[in-house]
Amino acid sequence: MSERGRQPSPCVRQCCLDGDECLGCGRLMSEILQWANATDTQQLQIIALATERRALRQQRMAGR
């Protein structure tokens, strides 16, 4: 059994969903639900993907 991750949650307490993506932290609903049982490696991957999503969203908003 894999050990649970110890990364701090990327939640910024600005939860608002656009489809299944949180506009606050950038995680998908599936990633939010998986967080508590994810390994360190999985948590780091979730953080990286969420950071990328947030950056892309900011770029799209700036281009409007």
C-alpha positions in Angstrom: 0.0 0.0 0.0 1.3 3.5 -0.9 1.9 6.0 1.8 -0.4 9.0 1.8 1.2 12.3 0.6 2.2 15.0 2.9 1.9 18.0 0.6 -0.1 21.0 1.9 -3.4 21.3 0.2 -3.3 23.8 -2.7 -6.8 25.0 -1.7 -7.0 28.8 -1.4 -10.5 28.9 0.0 -11.9 30.6 -3.1 -13.9 27.6 -4.2 -16.0 28.2 -7.3 -16.4 25.6 -10.0 -16.4 26.2 -13.7 -17.5 22.8 -15.0 -15.4 20.5 -12.9 -12.4 22.9 -12.4 -12.1 25.0 -9.3 -11.4 28.6 -10.1 -9.5 29.1 -6.8 -6.9 26.4 -6.9 -7.2 25.1 -10.4 -7.8 21.5 -9.4 -10.4 19.3 -11.1 -13.1 17.8 -8.9 -11.6 14.4 -9.3 -8.3 15.7 -8.1 -9.9 17.4 -5.1 -11.6 14.1 -4.2 -8.4 12.1 -4.6 -6.2 14.5 -2.6 -6.4 13.0 0.8 -5.5 9.5 -0.4 -2.9 10.5 -3.0 0.8 9.7 -2.6 3.4 12.5 -2.5 4.1 11.9 -6.2 0.4 12.1 -7.1 -0.1 15.3 -5.0 2.9 17.0 -6.7 1.5 16.0 -10.1 -1.9 17.4 -9.1 -0.3 20.7 -7.9 1.7 21.0 -11.2 -1.4 20.4 -13.4 -3.5 22.8 -11.3 -0.8 25.5 -11.6 -0.7 25.0 -15.3 -4.5 25.3 -15.6 -4.6 28.5 -13.5 -1.8 30.1 -15.7 -3.7 29.2 -18.9 -7.0 30.6 -17.5 -5.2 33.8 -16.5 -3.7 34.1 -20.0 -7.1 33.6 -21.6 -8.7 36.2 -19.3 -5.9 38.7 -20.1 -6.5 38.3 -23.8 -10.1 39.3 -23.6 
